mmCIF file of C-alpha atoms in Angstrom:
data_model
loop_
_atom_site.group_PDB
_atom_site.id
_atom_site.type_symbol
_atom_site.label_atom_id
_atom_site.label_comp_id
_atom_site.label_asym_id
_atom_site.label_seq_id
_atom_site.Cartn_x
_atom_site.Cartn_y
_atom_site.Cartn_z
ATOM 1 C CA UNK A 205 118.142 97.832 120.575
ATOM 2 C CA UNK A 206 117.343 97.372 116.669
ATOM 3 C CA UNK A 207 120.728 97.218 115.586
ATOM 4 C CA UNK A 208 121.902 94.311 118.338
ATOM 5 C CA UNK A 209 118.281 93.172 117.237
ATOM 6 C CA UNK A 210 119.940 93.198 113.278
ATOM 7 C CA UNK A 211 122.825 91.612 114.138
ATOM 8 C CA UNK A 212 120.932 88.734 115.792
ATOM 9 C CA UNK A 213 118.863 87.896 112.829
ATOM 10 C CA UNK A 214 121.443 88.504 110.557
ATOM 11 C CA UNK A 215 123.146 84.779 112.170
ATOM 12 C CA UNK A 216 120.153 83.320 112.459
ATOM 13 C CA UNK A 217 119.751 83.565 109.197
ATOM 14 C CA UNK A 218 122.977 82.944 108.099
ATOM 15 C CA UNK A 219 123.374 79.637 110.224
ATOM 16 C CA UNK A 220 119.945 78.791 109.027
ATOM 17 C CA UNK A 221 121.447 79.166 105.399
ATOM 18 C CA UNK A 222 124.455 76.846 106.271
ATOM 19 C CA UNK A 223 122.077 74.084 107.661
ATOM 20 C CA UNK A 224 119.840 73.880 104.705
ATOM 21 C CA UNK A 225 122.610 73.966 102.143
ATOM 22 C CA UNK A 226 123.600 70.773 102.168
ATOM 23 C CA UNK A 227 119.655 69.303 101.685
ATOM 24 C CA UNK A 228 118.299 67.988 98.534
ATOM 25 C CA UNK A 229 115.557 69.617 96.723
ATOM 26 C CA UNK A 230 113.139 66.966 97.897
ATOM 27 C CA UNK A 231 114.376 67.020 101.697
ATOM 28 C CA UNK A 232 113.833 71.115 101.330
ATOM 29 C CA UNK A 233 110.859 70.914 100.403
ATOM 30 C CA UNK A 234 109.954 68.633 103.479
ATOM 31 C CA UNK A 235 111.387 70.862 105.702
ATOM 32 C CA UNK A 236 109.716 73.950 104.442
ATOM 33 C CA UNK A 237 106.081 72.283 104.412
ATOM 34 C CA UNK A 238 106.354 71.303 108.223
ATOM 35 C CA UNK A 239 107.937 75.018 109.347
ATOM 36 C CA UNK A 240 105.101 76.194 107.116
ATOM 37 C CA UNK A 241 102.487 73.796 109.274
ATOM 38 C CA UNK A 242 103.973 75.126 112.482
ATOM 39 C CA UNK A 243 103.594 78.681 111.034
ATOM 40 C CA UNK A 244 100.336 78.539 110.469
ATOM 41 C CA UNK A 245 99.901 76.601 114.017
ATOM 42 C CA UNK A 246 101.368 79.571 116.190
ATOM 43 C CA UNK A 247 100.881 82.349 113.907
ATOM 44 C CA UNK A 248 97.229 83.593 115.096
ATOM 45 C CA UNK A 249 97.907 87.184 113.660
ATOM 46 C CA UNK A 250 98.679 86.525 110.597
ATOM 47 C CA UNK A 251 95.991 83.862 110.050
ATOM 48 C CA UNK A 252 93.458 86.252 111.578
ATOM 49 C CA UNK A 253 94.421 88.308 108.704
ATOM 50 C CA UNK A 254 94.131 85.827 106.321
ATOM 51 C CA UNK A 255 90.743 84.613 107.117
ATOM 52 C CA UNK A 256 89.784 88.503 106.800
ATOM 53 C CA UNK A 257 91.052 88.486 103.017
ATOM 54 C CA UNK A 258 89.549 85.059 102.151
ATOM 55 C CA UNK A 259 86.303 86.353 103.357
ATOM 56 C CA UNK A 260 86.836 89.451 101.293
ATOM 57 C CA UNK A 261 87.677 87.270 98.116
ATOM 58 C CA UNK A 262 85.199 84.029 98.281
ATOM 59 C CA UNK A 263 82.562 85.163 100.554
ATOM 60 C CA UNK A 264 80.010 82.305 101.147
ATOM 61 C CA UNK A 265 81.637 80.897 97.807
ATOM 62 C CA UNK A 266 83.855 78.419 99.965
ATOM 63 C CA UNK A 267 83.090 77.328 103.350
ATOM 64 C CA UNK A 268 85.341 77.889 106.724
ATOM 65 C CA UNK A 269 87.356 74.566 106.276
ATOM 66 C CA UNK A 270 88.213 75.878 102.768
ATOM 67 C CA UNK A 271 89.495 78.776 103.503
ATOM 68 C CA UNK A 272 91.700 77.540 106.574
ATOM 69 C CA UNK A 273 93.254 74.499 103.943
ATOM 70 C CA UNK A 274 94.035 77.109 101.337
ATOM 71 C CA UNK A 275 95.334 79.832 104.671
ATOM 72 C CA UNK A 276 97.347 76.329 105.534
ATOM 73 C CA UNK A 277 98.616 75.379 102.602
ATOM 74 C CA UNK A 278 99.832 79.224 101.835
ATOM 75 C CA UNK A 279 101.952 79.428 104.608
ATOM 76 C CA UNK A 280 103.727 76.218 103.776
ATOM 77 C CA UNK A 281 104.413 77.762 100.227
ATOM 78 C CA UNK A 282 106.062 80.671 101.592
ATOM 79 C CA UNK A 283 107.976 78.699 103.879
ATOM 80 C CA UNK A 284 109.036 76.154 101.331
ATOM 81 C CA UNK A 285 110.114 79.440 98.997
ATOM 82 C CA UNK A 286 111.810 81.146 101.871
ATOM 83 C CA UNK A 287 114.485 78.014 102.466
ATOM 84 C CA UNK A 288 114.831 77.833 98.304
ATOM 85 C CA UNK A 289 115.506 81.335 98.566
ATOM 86 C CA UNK A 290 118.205 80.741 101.124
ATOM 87 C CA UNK A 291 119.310 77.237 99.270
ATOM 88 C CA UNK A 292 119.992 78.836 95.724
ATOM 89 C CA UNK A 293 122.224 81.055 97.332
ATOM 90 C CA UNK A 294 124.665 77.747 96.724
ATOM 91 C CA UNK A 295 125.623 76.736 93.453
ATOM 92 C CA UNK A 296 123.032 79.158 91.990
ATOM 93 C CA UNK A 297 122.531 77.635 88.419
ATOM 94 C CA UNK A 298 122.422 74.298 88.949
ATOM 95 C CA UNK A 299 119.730 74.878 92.054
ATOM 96 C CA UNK A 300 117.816 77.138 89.765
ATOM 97 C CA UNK A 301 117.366 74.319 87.220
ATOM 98 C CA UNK A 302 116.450 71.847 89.702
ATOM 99 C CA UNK A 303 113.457 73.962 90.976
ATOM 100 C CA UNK A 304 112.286 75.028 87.408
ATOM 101 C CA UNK A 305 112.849 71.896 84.851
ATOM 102 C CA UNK A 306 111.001 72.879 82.052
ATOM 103 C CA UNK A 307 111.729 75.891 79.427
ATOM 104 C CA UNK A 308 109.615 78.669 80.807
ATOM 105 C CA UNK A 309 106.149 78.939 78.631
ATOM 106 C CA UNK A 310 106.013 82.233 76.653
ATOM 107 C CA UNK A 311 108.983 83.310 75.435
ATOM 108 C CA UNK A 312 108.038 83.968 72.375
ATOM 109 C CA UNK A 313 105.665 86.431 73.639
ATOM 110 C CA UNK A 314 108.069 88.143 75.450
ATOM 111 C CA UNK A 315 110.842 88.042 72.284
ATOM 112 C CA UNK A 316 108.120 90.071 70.095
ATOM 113 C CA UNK A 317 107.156 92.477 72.962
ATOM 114 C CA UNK A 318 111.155 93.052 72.973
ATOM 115 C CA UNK A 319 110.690 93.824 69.182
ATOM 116 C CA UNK A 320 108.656 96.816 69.698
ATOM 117 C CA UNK A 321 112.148 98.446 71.416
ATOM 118 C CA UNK A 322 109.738 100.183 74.436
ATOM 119 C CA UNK A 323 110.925 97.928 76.898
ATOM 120 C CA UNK A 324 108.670 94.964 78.452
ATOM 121 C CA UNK A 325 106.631 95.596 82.134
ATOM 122 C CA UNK A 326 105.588 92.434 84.043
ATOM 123 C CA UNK A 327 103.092 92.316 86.093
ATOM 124 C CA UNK A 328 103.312 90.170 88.765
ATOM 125 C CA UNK A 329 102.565 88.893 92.322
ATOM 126 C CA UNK A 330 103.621 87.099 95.310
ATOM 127 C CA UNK A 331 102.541 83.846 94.036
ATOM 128 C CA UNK A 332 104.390 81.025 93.798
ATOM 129 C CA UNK A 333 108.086 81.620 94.288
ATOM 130 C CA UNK A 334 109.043 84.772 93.116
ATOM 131 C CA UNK A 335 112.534 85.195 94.084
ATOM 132 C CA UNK A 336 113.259 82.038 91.760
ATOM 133 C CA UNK A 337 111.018 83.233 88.420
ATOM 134 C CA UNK A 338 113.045 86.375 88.595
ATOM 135 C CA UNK A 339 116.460 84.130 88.955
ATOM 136 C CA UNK A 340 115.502 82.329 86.120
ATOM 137 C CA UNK A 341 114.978 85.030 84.006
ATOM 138 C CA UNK A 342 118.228 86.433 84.361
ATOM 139 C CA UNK A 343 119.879 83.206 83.930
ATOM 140 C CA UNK A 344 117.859 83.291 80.337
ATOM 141 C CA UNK A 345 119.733 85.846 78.888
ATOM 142 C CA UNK A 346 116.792 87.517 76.862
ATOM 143 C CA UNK A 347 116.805 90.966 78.520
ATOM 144 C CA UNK A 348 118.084 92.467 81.369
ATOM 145 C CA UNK A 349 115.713 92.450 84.729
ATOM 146 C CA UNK A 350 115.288 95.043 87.069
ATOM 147 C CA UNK A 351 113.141 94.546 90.008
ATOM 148 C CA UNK A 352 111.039 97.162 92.507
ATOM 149 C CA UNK A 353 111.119 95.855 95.913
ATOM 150 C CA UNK A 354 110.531 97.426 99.108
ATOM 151 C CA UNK A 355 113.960 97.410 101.541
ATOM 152 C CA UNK A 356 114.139 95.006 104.522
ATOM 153 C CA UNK A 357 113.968 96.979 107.670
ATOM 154 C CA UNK A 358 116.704 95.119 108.628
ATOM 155 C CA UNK A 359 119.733 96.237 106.855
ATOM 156 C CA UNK A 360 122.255 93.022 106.792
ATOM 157 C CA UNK A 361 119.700 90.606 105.775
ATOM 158 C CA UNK A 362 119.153 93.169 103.001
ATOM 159 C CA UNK A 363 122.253 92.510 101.727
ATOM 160 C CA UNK A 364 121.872 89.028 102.035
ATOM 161 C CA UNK A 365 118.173 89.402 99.352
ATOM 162 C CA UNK A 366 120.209 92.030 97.241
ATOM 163 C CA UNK A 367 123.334 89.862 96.570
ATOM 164 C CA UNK A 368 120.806 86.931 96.012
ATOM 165 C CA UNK A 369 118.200 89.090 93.619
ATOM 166 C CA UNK A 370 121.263 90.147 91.554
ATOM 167 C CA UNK A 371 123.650 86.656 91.401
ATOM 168 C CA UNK A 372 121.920 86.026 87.661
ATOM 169 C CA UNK A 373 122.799 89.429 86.447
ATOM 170 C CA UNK A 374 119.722 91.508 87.455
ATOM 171 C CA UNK A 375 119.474 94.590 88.936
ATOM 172 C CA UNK A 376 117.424 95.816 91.573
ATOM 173 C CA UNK A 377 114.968 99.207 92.347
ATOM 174 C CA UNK A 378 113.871 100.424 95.354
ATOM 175 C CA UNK A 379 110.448 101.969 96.004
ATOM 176 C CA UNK A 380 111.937 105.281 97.254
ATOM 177 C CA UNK A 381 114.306 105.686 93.734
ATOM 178 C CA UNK A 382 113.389 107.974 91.225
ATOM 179 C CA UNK A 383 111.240 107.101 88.326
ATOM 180 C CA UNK A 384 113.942 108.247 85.904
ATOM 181 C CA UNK A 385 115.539 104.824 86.099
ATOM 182 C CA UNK A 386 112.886 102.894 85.325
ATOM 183 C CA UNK A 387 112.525 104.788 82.135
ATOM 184 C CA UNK A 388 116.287 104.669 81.256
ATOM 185 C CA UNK A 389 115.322 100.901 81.806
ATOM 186 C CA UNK A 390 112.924 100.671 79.275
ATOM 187 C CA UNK A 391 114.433 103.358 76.535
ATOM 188 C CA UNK A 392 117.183 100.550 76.519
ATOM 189 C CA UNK A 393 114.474 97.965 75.846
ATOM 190 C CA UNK A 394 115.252 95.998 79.310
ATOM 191 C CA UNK A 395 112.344 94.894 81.442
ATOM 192 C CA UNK A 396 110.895 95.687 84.873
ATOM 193 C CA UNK A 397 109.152 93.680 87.354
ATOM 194 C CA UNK A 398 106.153 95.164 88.936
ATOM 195 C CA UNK A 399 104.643 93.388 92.137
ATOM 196 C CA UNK A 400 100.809 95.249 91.879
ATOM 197 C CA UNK A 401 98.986 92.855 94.523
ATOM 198 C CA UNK A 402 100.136 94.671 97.653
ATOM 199 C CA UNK A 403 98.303 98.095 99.764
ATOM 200 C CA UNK A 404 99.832 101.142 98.009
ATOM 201 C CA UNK A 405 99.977 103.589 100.790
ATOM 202 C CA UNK A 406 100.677 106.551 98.831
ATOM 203 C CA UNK A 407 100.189 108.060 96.208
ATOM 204 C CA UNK A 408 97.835 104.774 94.420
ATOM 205 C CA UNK A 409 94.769 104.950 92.629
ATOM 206 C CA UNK A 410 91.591 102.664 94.011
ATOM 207 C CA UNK A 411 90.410 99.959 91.731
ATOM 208 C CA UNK A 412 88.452 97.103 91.655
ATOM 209 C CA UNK A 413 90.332 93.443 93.966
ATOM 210 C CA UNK A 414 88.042 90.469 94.814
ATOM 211 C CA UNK A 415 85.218 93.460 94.631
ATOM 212 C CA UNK A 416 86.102 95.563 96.886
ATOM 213 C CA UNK A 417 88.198 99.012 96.909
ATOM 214 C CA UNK A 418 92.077 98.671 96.514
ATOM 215 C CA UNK A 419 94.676 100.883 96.901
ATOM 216 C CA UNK A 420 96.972 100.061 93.875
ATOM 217 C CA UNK A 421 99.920 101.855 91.872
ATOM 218 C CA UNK A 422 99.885 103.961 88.927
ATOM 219 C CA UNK A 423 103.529 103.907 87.550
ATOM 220 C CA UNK A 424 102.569 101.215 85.036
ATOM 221 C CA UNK A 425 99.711 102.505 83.662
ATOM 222 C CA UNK A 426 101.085 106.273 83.559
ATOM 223 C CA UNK A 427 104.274 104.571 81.860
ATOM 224 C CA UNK A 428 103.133 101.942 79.738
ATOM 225 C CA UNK A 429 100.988 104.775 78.040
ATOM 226 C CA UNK A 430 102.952 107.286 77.322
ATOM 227 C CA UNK A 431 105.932 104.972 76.311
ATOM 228 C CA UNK A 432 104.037 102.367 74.742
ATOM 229 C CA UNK A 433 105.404 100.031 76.716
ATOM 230 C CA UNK A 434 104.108 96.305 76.487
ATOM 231 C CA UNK A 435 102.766 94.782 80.063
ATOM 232 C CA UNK A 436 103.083 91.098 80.151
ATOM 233 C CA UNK A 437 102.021 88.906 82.864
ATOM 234 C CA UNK A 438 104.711 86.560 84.625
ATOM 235 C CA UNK A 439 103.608 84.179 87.231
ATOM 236 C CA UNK A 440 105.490 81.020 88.922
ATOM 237 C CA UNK A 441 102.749 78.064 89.293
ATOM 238 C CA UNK A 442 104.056 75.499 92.137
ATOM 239 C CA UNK A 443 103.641 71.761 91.224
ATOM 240 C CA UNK A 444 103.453 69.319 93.918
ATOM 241 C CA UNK A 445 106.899 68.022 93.510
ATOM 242 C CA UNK A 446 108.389 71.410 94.859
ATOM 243 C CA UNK A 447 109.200 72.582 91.488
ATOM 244 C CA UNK A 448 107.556 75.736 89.079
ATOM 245 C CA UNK A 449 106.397 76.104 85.923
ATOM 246 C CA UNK A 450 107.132 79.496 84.514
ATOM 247 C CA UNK A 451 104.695 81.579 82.329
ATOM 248 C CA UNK A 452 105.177 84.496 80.614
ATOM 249 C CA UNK A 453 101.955 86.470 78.922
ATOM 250 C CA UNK A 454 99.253 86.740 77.322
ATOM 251 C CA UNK A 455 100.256 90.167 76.985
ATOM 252 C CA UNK A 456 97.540 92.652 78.021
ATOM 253 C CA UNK A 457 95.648 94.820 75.446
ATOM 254 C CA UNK A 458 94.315 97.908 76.565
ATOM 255 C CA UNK A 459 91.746 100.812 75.154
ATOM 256 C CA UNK A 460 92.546 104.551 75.189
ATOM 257 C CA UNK A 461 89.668 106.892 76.497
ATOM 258 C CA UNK A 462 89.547 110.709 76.030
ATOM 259 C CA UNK A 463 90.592 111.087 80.007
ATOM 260 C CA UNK A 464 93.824 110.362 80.654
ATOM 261 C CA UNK A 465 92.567 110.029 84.326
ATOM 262 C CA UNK A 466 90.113 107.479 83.234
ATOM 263 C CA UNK A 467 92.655 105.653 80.410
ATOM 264 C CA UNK A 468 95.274 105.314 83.654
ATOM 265 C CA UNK A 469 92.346 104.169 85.840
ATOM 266 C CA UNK A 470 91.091 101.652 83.562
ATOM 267 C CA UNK A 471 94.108 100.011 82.592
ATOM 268 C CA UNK A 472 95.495 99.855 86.487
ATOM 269 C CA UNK A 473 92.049 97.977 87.085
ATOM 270 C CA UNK A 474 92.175 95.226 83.931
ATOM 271 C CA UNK A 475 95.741 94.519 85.141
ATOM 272 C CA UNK A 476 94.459 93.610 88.433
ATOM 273 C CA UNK A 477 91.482 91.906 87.253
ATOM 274 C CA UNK A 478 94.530 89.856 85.481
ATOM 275 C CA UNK A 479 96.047 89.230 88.795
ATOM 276 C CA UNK A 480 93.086 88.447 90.509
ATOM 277 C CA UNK A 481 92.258 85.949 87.566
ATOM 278 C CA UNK A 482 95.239 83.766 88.586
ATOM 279 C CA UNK A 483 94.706 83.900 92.331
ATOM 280 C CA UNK A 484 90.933 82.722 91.629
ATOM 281 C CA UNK A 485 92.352 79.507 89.676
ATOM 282 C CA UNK A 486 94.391 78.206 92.696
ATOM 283 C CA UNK A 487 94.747 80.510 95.939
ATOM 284 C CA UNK A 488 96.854 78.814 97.536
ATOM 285 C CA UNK A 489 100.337 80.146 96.018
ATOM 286 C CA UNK A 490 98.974 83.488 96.600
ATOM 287 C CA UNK A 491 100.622 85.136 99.795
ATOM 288 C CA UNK A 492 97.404 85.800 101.508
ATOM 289 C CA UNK A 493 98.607 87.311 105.223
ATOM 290 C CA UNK A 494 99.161 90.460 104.515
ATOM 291 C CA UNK A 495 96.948 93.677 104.555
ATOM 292 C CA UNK A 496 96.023 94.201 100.818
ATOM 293 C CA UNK A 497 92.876 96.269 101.295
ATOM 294 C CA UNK A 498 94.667 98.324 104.720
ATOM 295 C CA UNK A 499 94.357 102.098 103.004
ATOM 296 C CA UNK A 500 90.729 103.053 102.549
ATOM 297 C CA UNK A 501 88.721 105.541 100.601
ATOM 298 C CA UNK A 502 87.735 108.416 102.645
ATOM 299 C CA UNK A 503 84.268 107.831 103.161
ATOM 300 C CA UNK A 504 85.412 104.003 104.129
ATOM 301 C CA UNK A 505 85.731 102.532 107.486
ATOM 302 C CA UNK A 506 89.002 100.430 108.488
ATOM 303 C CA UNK A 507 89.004 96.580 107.279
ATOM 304 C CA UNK A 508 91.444 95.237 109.647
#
């Protein structure tokens, strides 16, 4: 049944893809706030979830209503970034520059990162739109992108994100592929795009998110110190007029310790800290429905 299953998303999506493409911006971003309201209307899993993780980051720092706007207005984000997704995949350039009108902030930061010839990590999140920050870099022409992103279970509309991920000249890694190219990456002084604010359910290290436990990766840390490789936050910061603003930096400092263990540890936590520093100033771009704290220390009972 999955592939007939496949095949019937695969048109759905693709018809959905020929509807929208004819839209304005501004009509778009209509469109994706009410499928977002009606998401969050029917959706009682995924808000259950939600409501779990805002608990686990604000406590009794915001009250119920809070927490449901921000759960609300979260789902309409992702909608709204799901049809640009599917929108750019038209007259890519011009699209991209309608959705992100001002020169990205940073740049500079990133050019003398790119000096040091290790290569440049970012650390990022899904926040805002991501698919459209890393469009925009490639369409900058700075350094060469490459991406680590989990495959779609589904294999056409995998296609459909790859050809779409790669239409500005980037390049895309899977979770499964071998470390080996991300290094080749960086020993050519190209950068790589980390997503660190999902469950790691292998093979991560447990640090510090919203207080509590976290299963998180190590590749950054382990690489960035023994290539020297700069990490530099880059985020995507929605305004209300369905557009982004696009920062790059401040890039991260970090302390050596005589442990290894404990140098790779501490810097996987201050990056997160980072990440959970942006999420704090405005929630709401943040995709909160999924099941960031799922894998538990040993001695830990289940969250969800």
């Amino acid at each position: 049944m999955k592939p007939i299953r496949h095949i019937v998303e695969f048109f759905a999506v693709y018809i959905l893809i020929l509807l929208i493409r004819p839209l304005s911006k501004d009509v778009l971003l209509i469109l994706g706030r009410y499928l977002g309201s009606l998401a969050f209307r029917f959706s009682t899993k995924r808000r259950k979830l939600a409501i779990t993780n805002l608990n686990i980051m604000f406590s009794e720092t915001k009250s119920l209503n809070q927490k449901t706007k921000i759960i609300k207005d979260s789902f309409k984000n992702l909608a709204v970034s799901a049809l640009q997704s599917m929108w750019v995949t038209y007259n890519t350039k011009e699209r991209i520059r309608q959705l992100i009108e001002e020169e990205p902030e940073g740049l500079e930061i990133l050019k003398k990162c790119l000096e040091k010839k290790k290569g440049v990590f970012f650390l990022t999140a899904h926040y805002g739109n991501w698919e459209i920050m890393g469009l925009n870099h490639g369409l900058l022409g700075i350094c060469p992108l490459s991406s680590i992103a989990r495959k779609l279970d589904n294999p056409y509309l995998n296609s459909i994100a790859e050809k779409l991920r790669t239409s500005t000249g980037n390049n895309i890694f899977y979770r499964d592929d071998s470390l080996i190219k991300i290094v080749r990456e960086l020993k050519n002084n190209n950068s790589v795009a980390v997503m660190m604010d999902q469950n790691t359910a292998r093979g991560g290290i447990f640090v510090d998110f919203f207080g509590v436990k976290a299963s998180t990766p190590r590749a950054v840390a382990q690489l960035s110190h023994r290539m020297g490789t700069p990490v530099l936050p880059l985020f995507s910061y929605p305004t209300s007029k369905g557009t982004y603003k696009i920062k790059y930096g401040p890039e991260l400092t970090f302390n050596n310790s005589e442990n290894k263990n404990q140098t790779i540890l501490d810097w996987t936590q201050q990056m997160e800290k980072y990440i959970e520093f942006v999420i704090r100033e405005n929630p709401a771009p943040w995709m909160c429905g999924h099941r960031r704290w799922k894998t538990r220390p040993k001695d830990e009972k289940k969250i969800y």
